[in-house]
Coordinates of C-alpha atoms (C1' of nucleotides) in Angstrom, one line a residue:
Chain A
M5 CA 0.5 -14.1 -21.5
E6 CA -2.8 -13.4 -23.1
D7 CA -3.2 -9.8 -24.1
N8 CA -6.4 -8.3 -22.8
G9 CA -5.2 -4.8 -23.0
I10 CA -4.9 -4.3 -19.2
R11 CA -1.5 -2.7 -18.6
V12 CA -0.3 -0.9 -15.5
R13 CA 3.0 0.5 -14.5
Y14 CA 5.1 1.5 -11.6
A15 CA 7.5 4.2 -12.6
P16 CA 9.9 5.2 -9.8
S17 CA 12.8 7.6 -10.2
P18 CA 16.0 6.0 -8.9
T19 CA 17.0 8.8 -6.5
G20 CA 17.0 6.8 -3.3
T21 CA 15.7 3.7 -1.6
L22 CA 12.3 2.3 -2.2
H23 CA 10.0 4.1 0.2
V24 CA 6.9 2.5 1.8
G25 CA 4.6 4.9 0.0
G26 CA 6.3 3.8 -3.2
V27 CA 6.0 0.1 -2.5
R28 CA 2.3 0.5 -1.7
T29 CA 1.7 2.2 -5.0
A30 CA 3.7 -0.6 -6.7
L31 CA 1.7 -3.1 -4.8
F32 CA -1.6 -1.7 -5.9
N33 CA -0.5 -1.8 -9.5
W34 CA 0.7 -5.4 -9.0
L35 CA -2.5 -6.4 -7.4
F36 CA -4.6 -4.8 -10.1
A37 CA -2.6 -6.4 -12.8
R38 CA -2.8 -9.9 -11.2
K39 CA -6.4 -9.6 -10.5
N40 CA -7.2 -8.6 -14.0
D41 CA -4.7 -10.9 -15.8
G42 CA -3.0 -7.8 -17.0
V43 CA 0.6 -6.8 -17.5
F44 CA 2.7 -5.1 -14.8
V45 CA 5.4 -2.8 -16.2
L46 CA 8.3 -1.4 -14.3
R47 CA 9.7 1.8 -15.8
I48 CA 12.7 3.7 -14.5
E49 CA 12.2 7.4 -14.6
D50 CA 15.7 8.7 -14.6
T51 CA 15.4 11.9 -16.5
D52 CA 16.8 13.8 -13.6
L53 CA 20.4 13.2 -14.4
E54 CA 21.5 15.1 -11.3
R55 CA 19.9 12.8 -8.8
S56 CA 19.4 9.5 -10.5
T57 CA 22.0 6.8 -9.8
E58 CA 22.7 3.3 -11.1
E59 CA 23.0 2.2 -7.5
S60 CA 19.4 3.3 -6.7
T61 CA 18.1 1.5 -9.7
E62 CA 19.7 -1.7 -8.4
Q63 CA 18.4 -1.1 -5.0
L64 CA 14.9 -0.5 -6.3
K65 CA 14.9 -3.7 -8.2
S66 CA 16.2 -5.8 -5.3
S67 CA 13.6 -4.3 -3.0
M68 CA 10.9 -5.1 -5.4
R69 CA 12.1 -8.6 -5.6
W70 CA 12.4 -8.9 -1.9
I71 CA 8.8 -8.1 -1.4
H72 CA 7.7 -10.4 -4.2
L73 CA 6.7 -7.7 -6.7
D74 CA 7.7 -9.3 -10.0
W75 CA 7.3 -7.2 -13.1
D76 CA 6.3 -8.6 -16.5
E77 CA 8.0 -5.9 -18.5
G78 CA 10.8 -3.7 -17.5
P79 CA 14.5 -3.7 -16.9
E80 CA 16.1 -7.2 -17.3
T81 CA 12.8 -8.9 -18.2
N82 CA 12.4 -6.6 -21.1
G83 CA 9.3 -6.7 -23.4
P84 CA 7.7 -5.3 -26.5
H85 CA 8.2 -1.6 -25.5
E86 CA 11.9 -1.5 -24.7
P87 CA 13.8 0.2 -23.5
Y88 CA 12.2 0.7 -20.0
K89 CA 14.6 3.4 -18.9
Q90 CA 13.8 6.9 -19.9
T91 CA 17.3 8.0 -20.5
E92 CA 17.4 5.4 -23.2
R93 CA 14.2 6.7 -24.8
M94 CA 15.4 10.3 -25.6
P95 CA 14.8 10.1 -29.4
L96 CA 11.1 9.3 -28.7
Y97 CA 10.6 12.4 -26.6
R98 CA 12.3 14.6 -29.1
E99 CA 10.3 13.2 -31.9
A100 CA 7.0 13.8 -29.9
A101 CA 8.0 17.3 -29.1
Q102 CA 8.8 18.0 -32.7
K103 CA 5.4 16.8 -33.6
L104 CA 3.7 19.0 -31.1
V105 CA 5.6 22.1 -32.3
E106 CA 4.7 21.3 -35.9
S107 CA 1.0 20.9 -35.1
G108 CA 1.0 24.1 -33.1
A109 CA 0.3 22.4 -29.8
A110 CA 3.6 23.5 -28.5
Y111 CA 6.1 26.3 -29.2
Y112 CA 9.6 27.4 -28.6
D113 CA 10.2 29.6 -25.6
F114 CA 13.4 31.7 -25.3
A115 CA 12.7 33.1 -21.8
T116 CA 15.7 32.7 -19.5
A117 CA 15.5 31.2 -16.1
E118 CA 16.2 34.6 -14.6
E119 CA 13.3 36.2 -16.5
L120 CA 11.0 33.5 -15.4
T121 CA 12.0 33.8 -11.7
E122 CA 11.5 37.6 -12.0
L123 CA 8.0 37.1 -13.5
R124 CA 7.0 34.7 -10.7
E125 CA 8.2 37.0 -8.0
T126 CA 6.5 40.0 -9.4
A127 CA 3.3 38.0 -9.6
R128 CA 3.6 36.9 -6.1
R129 CA 4.3 40.4 -4.9
E130 CA 1.2 41.6 -6.6
G131 CA -0.8 38.8 -5.1
R132 CA -1.4 37.0 -8.3
T133 CA -0.9 33.3 -8.9
P134 CA 2.2 33.0 -11.1
I135 CA 1.0 31.3 -14.3
Y136 CA 3.3 31.7 -17.2
T137 CA 1.6 32.0 -20.6
G138 CA 4.5 32.4 -22.8
G139 CA 4.8 36.1 -23.0
E140 CA 5.9 37.2 -26.5
Y141 CA 6.9 33.7 -27.5
R142 CA 3.6 32.0 -27.4
D143 CA 2.5 34.0 -30.5
M144 CA 5.8 34.5 -32.1
D145 CA 6.1 33.8 -35.8
A146 CA 6.9 30.1 -36.3
D147 CA 9.6 30.7 -38.9
E148 CA 11.4 33.2 -36.8
A149 CA 11.3 30.9 -33.8
L150 CA 12.7 28.2 -35.8
R151 CA 15.5 30.4 -37.1
R152 CA 16.5 31.4 -33.6
V153 CA 16.5 27.7 -32.6
Q154 CA 18.7 26.9 -35.5
T155 CA 21.2 29.6 -34.6
G156 CA 21.6 27.6 -31.4
E157 CA 19.8 30.0 -29.1
S158 CA 18.9 28.4 -25.7
H159 CA 15.2 27.5 -25.6
T160 CA 12.6 25.2 -24.1
V161 CA 9.6 23.7 -25.7
R162 CA 6.4 24.7 -24.0
F163 CA 2.9 23.4 -24.3
R164 CA 0.4 25.9 -25.6
T165 CA -2.3 25.4 -22.9
P166 CA -5.8 26.4 -23.9
R167 CA -6.8 29.5 -22.1
E168 CA -10.4 28.5 -21.7
G169 CA -12.4 25.5 -20.8
S170 CA -11.5 22.8 -18.3
T171 CA -9.8 19.5 -18.2
V172 CA -11.8 16.7 -16.5
F173 CA -11.0 13.2 -15.8
G174 CA -12.7 10.4 -13.9
D175 CA -10.6 9.0 -11.1
M176 CA -11.4 5.4 -10.2
I177 CA -11.3 6.0 -6.5
R178 CA -12.3 9.7 -6.3
G179 CA -14.8 10.2 -9.1
D180 CA -14.6 13.2 -11.4
I181 CA -11.8 15.7 -10.9
S182 CA -11.7 18.9 -12.9
F183 CA -9.3 21.7 -13.4
E184 CA -9.8 25.0 -15.1
N185 CA -7.4 25.4 -18.0
E186 CA -6.7 29.0 -17.0
N187 CA -5.0 27.7 -13.9
I188 CA -2.6 25.6 -15.9
E189 CA 0.4 27.4 -17.2
D190 CA 2.2 26.8 -20.4
F191 CA 4.4 24.1 -18.9
V192 CA 7.7 23.0 -20.2
L193 CA 7.9 19.8 -22.3
M194 CA 11.5 19.8 -23.3
K195 CA 14.2 21.5 -21.1
S196 CA 16.9 23.7 -22.7
T197 CA 19.1 20.6 -22.3
N198 CA 16.9 18.9 -25.0
T199 CA 15.7 16.4 -22.4
P200 CA 12.1 16.0 -21.4
T201 CA 10.4 17.1 -18.2
Y202 CA 8.7 14.5 -16.0
N203 CA 5.2 15.3 -17.2
F204 CA 6.1 15.0 -20.8
A205 CA 8.2 11.8 -20.6
A206 CA 5.6 10.1 -18.4
A207 CA 2.8 11.0 -20.7
V208 CA 4.7 10.0 -23.8
D209 CA 5.8 6.7 -22.3
D210 CA 2.4 5.8 -20.8
A211 CA 0.8 6.4 -24.2
Q212 CA 3.4 4.5 -26.1
M213 CA 3.6 1.7 -23.7
K214 CA -0.2 1.4 -24.0
I215 CA -0.8 1.8 -20.3
S216 CA -4.5 1.3 -19.7
H217 CA -4.7 2.3 -16.1
V218 CA -2.5 4.8 -14.4
I219 CA -2.3 4.0 -10.7
R220 CA -0.1 6.3 -8.8
G221 CA 0.3 8.4 -5.7
D222 CA -2.2 11.2 -5.2
D223 CA 0.6 13.8 -5.2
H224 CA 0.3 13.4 -9.0
I225 CA -3.3 14.6 -9.2
S226 CA -2.3 18.0 -10.2
N227 CA 0.0 16.7 -12.9
T228 CA -2.8 14.7 -14.5
P229 CA -4.5 17.5 -16.4
R230 CA -1.2 18.4 -18.1
Q231 CA -0.6 14.8 -19.1
I232 CA -4.1 14.6 -20.4
L233 CA -3.5 17.7 -22.5
I234 CA -0.4 16.0 -23.9
Y235 CA -2.2 12.8 -24.6
K236 CA -4.9 14.7 -26.5
A237 CA -2.4 16.8 -28.5
L238 CA -0.6 13.7 -29.5
G239 CA -3.8 12.0 -30.5
Y240 CA -3.8 9.2 -28.0
D241 CA -6.7 7.7 -26.2
L242 CA -6.7 8.4 -22.5
P243 CA -5.9 5.8 -19.9
A244 CA -8.0 5.4 -16.7
F245 CA -6.6 7.0 -13.6
A246 CA -6.5 6.0 -10.0
H247 CA -4.7 8.2 -7.4
V248 CA -4.0 6.3 -4.2
P249 CA -3.4 8.3 -1.0
Q250 CA -0.1 8.9 0.7
V251 CA 1.2 7.0 3.7
L252 CA 1.5 9.2 6.7
G253 CA 3.6 8.9 9.9
P254 CA 1.9 8.9 13.3
D255 CA 2.1 12.7 13.3
K256 CA 0.1 12.7 10.2
K257 CA 2.9 14.1 8.2
K258 CA 4.2 12.3 5.1
L259 CA 6.1 9.2 6.2
S260 CA 9.9 9.7 6.1
K261 CA 13.1 8.6 7.6
R262 CA 12.3 10.8 10.5
H263 CA 9.7 8.3 11.6
G264 CA 12.3 5.5 11.8
A265 CA 11.9 2.9 9.1
A266 CA 10.7 4.3 5.8
S267 CA 12.3 2.2 3.2
V268 CA 11.9 -1.4 2.3
E269 CA 15.5 -2.0 3.3
D270 CA 14.9 -0.5 6.7
F271 CA 12.1 -3.0 7.4
A272 CA 14.2 -5.9 6.2
E273 CA 16.9 -4.9 8.6
Q274 CA 14.5 -4.6 11.4
G275 CA 13.4 -8.2 11.1
I276 CA 10.2 -7.8 9.1
L277 CA 9.3 -10.6 6.8
P278 CA 8.5 -9.6 3.2
E279 CA 5.2 -11.4 3.3
A280 CA 4.2 -9.5 6.4
L281 CA 5.1 -6.1 4.9
F282 CA 3.3 -7.0 1.7
N283 CA 0.2 -8.1 3.7
Y284 CA 0.2 -5.0 5.9
L285 CA 0.7 -2.5 3.1
A286 CA -2.0 -4.1 1.0
L287 CA -4.4 -3.9 3.9
L288 CA -3.5 -0.3 4.5
G289 CA -6.4 1.6 2.9
A290 CA -7.2 -1.0 0.3
G291 CA -10.7 -1.5 1.6
Y292 CA -10.7 -5.2 2.1
A293 CA -13.4 -6.7 4.2
A294 CA -12.4 -6.3 7.8
D295 CA -13.1 -9.7 9.2
E296 CA -9.8 -11.3 8.2
E297 CA -6.4 -9.9 7.7
I298 CA -3.9 -12.6 6.8
F299 CA -3.8 -13.1 3.1
S300 CA -1.2 -14.4 0.7
P301 CA -0.3 -12.2 -2.3
G302 CA -2.6 -14.4 -4.4
E303 CA -5.5 -14.1 -2.2
L304 CA -5.0 -10.4 -1.9
A305 CA -4.9 -10.1 -5.7
E306 CA -8.0 -12.2 -6.0
R307 CA -10.0 -9.8 -3.7
F308 CA -8.5 -6.6 -4.9
R309 CA -10.8 -3.9 -6.2
I310 CA -9.3 -0.6 -7.1
E311 CA -12.6 1.2 -6.6
K312 CA -12.6 0.1 -3.0
V313 CA -9.3 1.8 -2.2
S314 CA -9.9 4.5 0.3
G315 CA -9.3 8.1 -0.8
N316 CA -8.0 9.3 2.5
P317 CA -4.4 9.2 3.6
A318 CA -3.5 6.3 5.9
V319 CA -1.3 6.5 9.0
F320 CA 1.4 3.9 9.1
D321 CA 0.9 1.9 12.2
E322 CA 4.1 0.1 13.1
T323 CA 2.5 -1.8 16.0
K324 CA 0.0 -3.4 13.7
L325 CA 2.8 -4.3 11.2
L326 CA 4.6 -6.0 14.1
S327 CA 1.5 -8.0 15.1
I328 CA 1.1 -9.1 11.5
N329 CA 4.8 -9.9 11.4
A330 CA 4.4 -12.1 14.5
L331 CA 1.6 -13.9 12.8
Y332 CA 3.8 -14.6 9.9
M333 CA 6.6 -15.7 12.1
R334 CA 4.3 -18.4 13.5
K335 CA 3.3 -19.3 10.0
Q336 CA 6.8 -20.1 9.0
S337 CA 7.7 -23.7 9.3
P338 CA 10.4 -24.6 12.0
E339 CA 12.6 -25.7 9.1
E340 CA 12.3 -22.3 7.4
L341 CA 13.0 -20.5 10.6
A342 CA 16.0 -22.6 11.3
M343 CA 17.4 -21.7 7.9
L344 CA 16.8 -18.1 8.7
A345 CA 18.2 -18.4 12.2
A346 CA 21.5 -20.2 11.5
P347 CA 23.4 -17.4 9.9
M348 CA 22.0 -14.9 12.4
L349 CA 23.1 -17.0 15.3
A350 CA 26.5 -17.5 13.8
E351 CA 26.9 -13.8 13.1
S352 CA 25.8 -12.7 16.5
G353 CA 28.2 -15.2 18.1
V354 CA 25.6 -17.1 19.9
A355 CA 26.8 -20.3 18.4
S356 CA 29.6 -21.3 16.0
A357 CA 28.7 -21.9 12.4
D358 CA 30.2 -25.4 12.9
E359 CA 28.0 -26.4 15.7
L360 CA 24.9 -25.0 13.9
E361 CA 25.7 -26.9 10.8
R362 CA 26.2 -30.1 12.7
D363 CA 22.9 -29.9 14.4
M364 CA 20.2 -28.4 12.3
P365 CA 17.6 -30.8 13.5
R366 CA 18.1 -29.4 17.0
L367 CA 17.9 -25.8 15.8
T368 CA 14.7 -26.7 14.0
K369 CA 13.2 -28.0 17.3
I370 CA 14.3 -24.9 19.1
M371 CA 12.6 -22.7 16.5
A372 CA 9.4 -24.7 16.8
L373 CA 9.5 -23.9 20.5
L374 CA 10.3 -20.2 20.1
R375 CA 8.1 -19.5 17.1
E376 CA 5.1 -18.3 19.1
R377 CA 7.2 -15.9 21.0
L378 CA 9.0 -14.2 18.2
Q379 CA 7.9 -10.9 16.7
R380 CA 10.7 -10.2 14.3
T381 CA 13.4 -12.3 12.8
T382 CA 15.9 -10.1 14.7
D383 CA 14.5 -11.4 18.0
I384 CA 16.0 -14.8 17.2
P385 CA 19.6 -14.6 18.5
E386 CA 18.5 -13.1 21.8
A387 CA 15.6 -15.6 22.2
A388 CA 17.7 -18.6 21.3
A389 CA 20.9 -17.7 23.1
Y390 CA 20.4 -19.9 26.2
F391 CA 20.2 -23.0 24.1
Y392 CA 23.9 -22.6 23.2
G393 CA 27.1 -22.1 25.2
D394 CA 27.9 -23.7 28.5
T395 CA 27.9 -21.4 31.4
L396 CA 25.5 -18.5 32.0
E397 CA 25.6 -15.2 33.7
Y398 CA 23.1 -14.8 36.5
D399 CA 21.7 -11.5 37.6
P400 CA 22.7 -11.3 41.3
E401 CA 19.5 -9.7 42.4
E402 CA 17.3 -12.2 40.5
F403 CA 19.5 -15.0 41.8
E404 CA 18.8 -14.0 45.3
K405 CA 15.1 -13.8 44.6
Q406 CA 15.1 -17.3 43.1
F407 CA 17.4 -19.1 45.5
G408 CA 17.1 -17.1 48.6
K409 CA 14.0 -18.9 49.9
D410 CA 14.5 -21.6 52.4
F411 CA 12.5 -24.2 50.5
V412 CA 14.7 -23.8 47.5
K413 CA 17.9 -23.8 49.5
E414 CA 16.8 -27.0 51.2
N415 CA 15.5 -28.9 48.2
F416 CA 17.2 -27.7 45.1
P417 CA 20.4 -29.7 45.5
E418 CA 18.4 -32.9 45.9
L419 CA 16.3 -32.1 42.9
V420 CA 19.5 -31.6 40.8
E421 CA 20.7 -35.0 42.0
R422 CA 17.5 -36.7 41.1
L423 CA 17.5 -35.1 37.7
E424 CA 21.0 -36.2 37.1
N425 CA 20.1 -39.8 37.9
L426 CA 17.2 -39.9 35.6
S427 CA 17.5 -43.0 33.4
E428 CA 16.1 -41.1 30.5
W429 CA 16.1 -37.3 29.8
N430 CA 13.1 -35.9 28.1
E431 CA 10.1 -33.7 28.6
T432 CA 8.1 -36.3 30.4
T433 CA 10.7 -37.7 32.8
T434 CA 11.9 -34.2 33.8
E435 CA 8.4 -33.1 34.5
E436 CA 7.6 -36.2 36.5
C437 CA 10.7 -35.8 38.5
I438 CA 10.2 -32.1 39.3
R439 CA 6.5 -32.4 40.1
G440 CA 7.2 -35.6 42.0
L441 CA 9.6 -33.9 44.4
A442 CA 7.3 -31.0 44.9
A443 CA 4.4 -33.3 45.7
E444 CA 6.5 -35.2 48.2
K445 CA 7.3 -31.9 50.0
E446 CA 3.7 -30.9 49.7
K447 CA 4.5 -27.7 47.8
G448 CA 3.3 -26.3 44.5
A449 CA 5.5 -27.4 41.6
R450 CA 6.0 -23.7 40.7
H451 CA 8.3 -23.4 43.7
L452 CA 10.7 -25.7 42.0
I453 CA 9.9 -24.9 38.4
H454 CA 10.9 -21.2 38.6
P455 CA 14.3 -21.8 40.1
V456 CA 15.0 -24.6 37.6
R457 CA 14.1 -22.3 34.8
F458 CA 16.4 -19.6 36.1
A459 CA 19.2 -22.0 36.6
A460 CA 18.9 -23.7 33.3
T461 CA 18.3 -20.6 31.1
G462 CA 19.5 -17.7 33.2
R463 CA 16.1 -16.1 32.7
T464 CA 12.7 -15.9 34.3
V465 CA 10.9 -16.2 31.1
S466 CA 11.3 -19.0 28.6
A467 CA 9.3 -21.5 26.6
G468 CA 7.7 -24.3 28.6
L469 CA 10.3 -25.5 31.0
F470 CA 10.1 -29.3 30.4
E471 CA 10.4 -29.1 26.7
T472 CA 13.1 -26.5 27.2
L473 CA 15.0 -28.9 29.4
E474 CA 14.7 -31.7 26.9
L475 CA 16.2 -29.5 24.2
L476 CA 18.9 -28.1 26.4
G477 CA 20.0 -31.7 27.0
R478 CA 20.9 -33.4 30.2
E479 CA 24.5 -32.4 30.3
R480 CA 24.0 -28.7 29.7
S481 CA 21.0 -28.5 32.1
I482 CA 22.7 -30.3 34.9
S483 CA 26.0 -28.5 34.7
R484 CA 24.2 -25.1 34.8
M485 CA 22.1 -26.2 37.7
E486 CA 25.2 -27.5 39.5
D487 CA 26.7 -24.1 38.9
T488 CA 23.9 -22.4 40.7
V489 CA 24.1 -24.9 43.5
G490 CA 27.7 -24.0 43.9
K491 CA 26.9 -20.3 43.9
M492 CA 24.2 -20.8 46.5
G493 CA 26.7 -22.3 48.9
A494 CA 29.1 -19.4 48.5
Chain B
rG20 C1' -2.2 32.3 -0.7
rG21 C1' -4.4 29.8 -5.7
rC22 C1' -5.8 25.1 -7.3
rC23 C1' -6.9 20.0 -6.0
rC24 C1' -7.9 15.8 -2.6
rU25 C1' -9.7 13.9 2.0
rA26 C1' -12.8 13.7 6.7
rU27 C1' -16.4 6.8 11.2
rC28 C1' -13.2 4.3 17.8
rG29 C1' -5.9 6.1 19.4
rU30 C1' -4.7 3.5 14.3
rC31 C1' -6.4 0.7 9.7
rU32 C1' -11.3 0.1 8.4
rA33 C1' -16.9 -2.0 7.4
rG34 C1' -20.9 1.0 6.1
rG35 C1' -23.0 3.3 -0.2
rG36 C1' -31.0 6.4 2.9
rG37 C1' -34.3 2.6 6.9
rC38 C1' -31.1 -4.2 8.5
rC39 C1' -26.5 0.9 12.8
rA40 C1' -29.0 2.4 20.1
rA41 C1' -22.5 1.9 14.1
rG42 C1' -19.4 -4.0 13.0
rG43 C1' -14.2 -6.1 12.7
rA44 C1' -8.8 -5.9 13.4
rC45 C1' -4.3 -3.8 16.0
rA46 C1' -3.2 -1.3 20.4
rU47 C1' -5.2 -0.5 25.7
rC48 C1' -7.7 -2.5 30.2
rG49 C1' -10.0 -6.7 33.0
rC50 C1' -10.8 -12.1 33.6
rC51 C1' -9.8 -17.3 32.1
rC52 C1' -6.1 -21.1 30.6
rU53 C1' -1.2 -21.8 32.9
rC54 C1' 5.4 -23.4 35.3
rU55 C1' 7.0 -17.8 33.5
rC56 C1' 6.4 -15.5 28.7
rA57 C1' 3.8 -16.1 24.3
rC58 C1' -0.4 -18.3 22.0
rG59 C1' -5.6 -19.0 22.7
rG60 C1' -10.6 -17.9 24.9
rC61 C1' -14.1 -14.4 27.1
rG62 C1' -15.3 -9.4 28.3
rA63 C1' -14.7 -3.8 28.8
rA64 C1' -13.7 1.0 27.2
rA65 C1' -13.5 3.7 22.6
rA66 C1' -15.8 6.9 16.7
rC67 C1' -20.0 8.9 12.5
rC68 C1' -15.6 17.0 12.6
rC69 C1' -19.3 21.2 12.9
rG70 C1' -23.6 23.8 10.7
rG71 C1' -27.3 24.0 7.3
rG72 C1' -30.4 21.6 3.8
rU73 C1' -32.9 17.2 0.7
rU74 C1' -36.2 13.2 2.7
rC75 C1' -41.4 10.2 6.3
rG76 C1' -36.2 8.8 7.5
rA77 C1' -29.1 10.4 6.8
rA78 C1' -22.8 8.0 9.2
rU79 C1' -24.7 7.3 4.2
rC80 C1' -27.1 12.6 -0.8
rC81 C1' -26.2 18.2 -1.5
rC82 C1' -24.1 23.0 0.2
rG83 C1' -21.1 25.9 3.6
rG84 C1' -17.5 26.1 7.4
rU85 C1' -13.4 23.9 9.9
rA86 C1' -9.3 20.6 9.9
rG87 C1' -5.5 17.6 7.6
rG88 C1' -2.9 16.5 3.2
rG89 C1' -1.1 17.3 -1.8
rU90 C1' 0.5 20.7 -5.5
rC91 C1' 2.0 25.3 -7.5
rA92 C1' 10.0 24.3 -11.2
rC93 C1' 13.7 23.9 -17.4
rC94 C1' 12.5 17.9 -9.7
rA95 C1' 10.2 13.6 -10.4

RNA sequence: GGCCCUAUCGUCUAGGGGCCAAGGACAUCGCCCUCUCACGGCGAAAACCCGGGUUCGAAUCCCGGUAGGGUCACCA
């Protein structure tokens, strides 16, 4: 890959499944990288030893792959800035912290957790915003601080935030954002466990991995000035920033499991195709022209412009996702759908694995017929059920509705007989036969079509009747119709 | 509460001073096609948060209010 200096990253912490908000952020990074021939880095932020798990890391990676978000550098693919897991980069953070203490940009703080809580509560009681500025430690003699550290006294490393001035940065989708330094406390860089805090690790990694554009969720806006302060103190050039808005549920609250599906895995389970989720998420707030909506990842990348991303939070609309999913279902080839369907049909007991394997061409034709009517992959077993098995269950009430009419009672048995004697069984011959009889009796064909559908499929809705009959086959169709004739007599 | 972000149809959005009596998509409601469903076609209803400015002219620029969201940890 040619190096043009454009490098972005998605840096999740492996503390759960990949959330839609997260995928969308990853997606924007990916689109930006692809659009600009840049490098997309995946970095695992597992400094929270309590909550990070190996299992989550694996899940994260498989979810990313499922939705076609391939990373150029990161776990497994590796790259020039390995390792890509923060727990394996500890020496780097310690070294950076050391540097900052030596240069005076940071200092050792010996305040205990209890003291800090106390300070915060006092401030709150007095109506002040709790901003910790180091107390006695900020200006403690450096040699003495070092001595106390060497005796093993518990301490953190804090950033010596300037008390005046402001920290400003240009956000690619929001313009300039500025924070008064007096509102930023002396935040912790290294915890007493000698491990870095998020802000410190992220800034150090972004700088060292030469990330040129930091594209992330807007819940990180308030972290940005701190990271900028760290960048500057360490002597690095600043990256560009873009903060993308959150994804909200229908109630305008941050999307979560409460809203049903929230993780990539949930959507996969609910029959959403990865291409559809990808497409929908990319459209959500990305500011693409509104006249078209179905794009491949490549097309999406081609048209992606980070400045066009909307700054306001987007409500996740499951209905629209479904409609896009239905569009993608129709775009799948019957062969692809058949491959997808076979295991589902076997698992749901609609057909035996044996039978399916023996007759994939038939399954393919079935899928071609059903394709337009499917919204999710999970609709397949239910939709295809009547193409398999021999006898059907008929809803008594509906049965009465279909076969209770005199015309049907009088003519249906004859129709079955004629169908049975057809020299050839296909879409055309069955149609001619059924319409022919209706015409003879001077009745609309629908008076026969509906009962036949009900008899052959057990339902009142199906794909076109004649193509359905052809695919059902003569034997299965006739035997089901004869069943109903028998039931009519009873 | 402090700080920060955001504000066009129900939802996602187009719009970046006159081309907007605001366009598209999904959803909704009609009609057409038709063997049912789906697809498709046609049509309807539906929005610039409020108040001040700036300007000959504002959905578009500025300010204030309001509302929603984010964030205030030795979590990320």
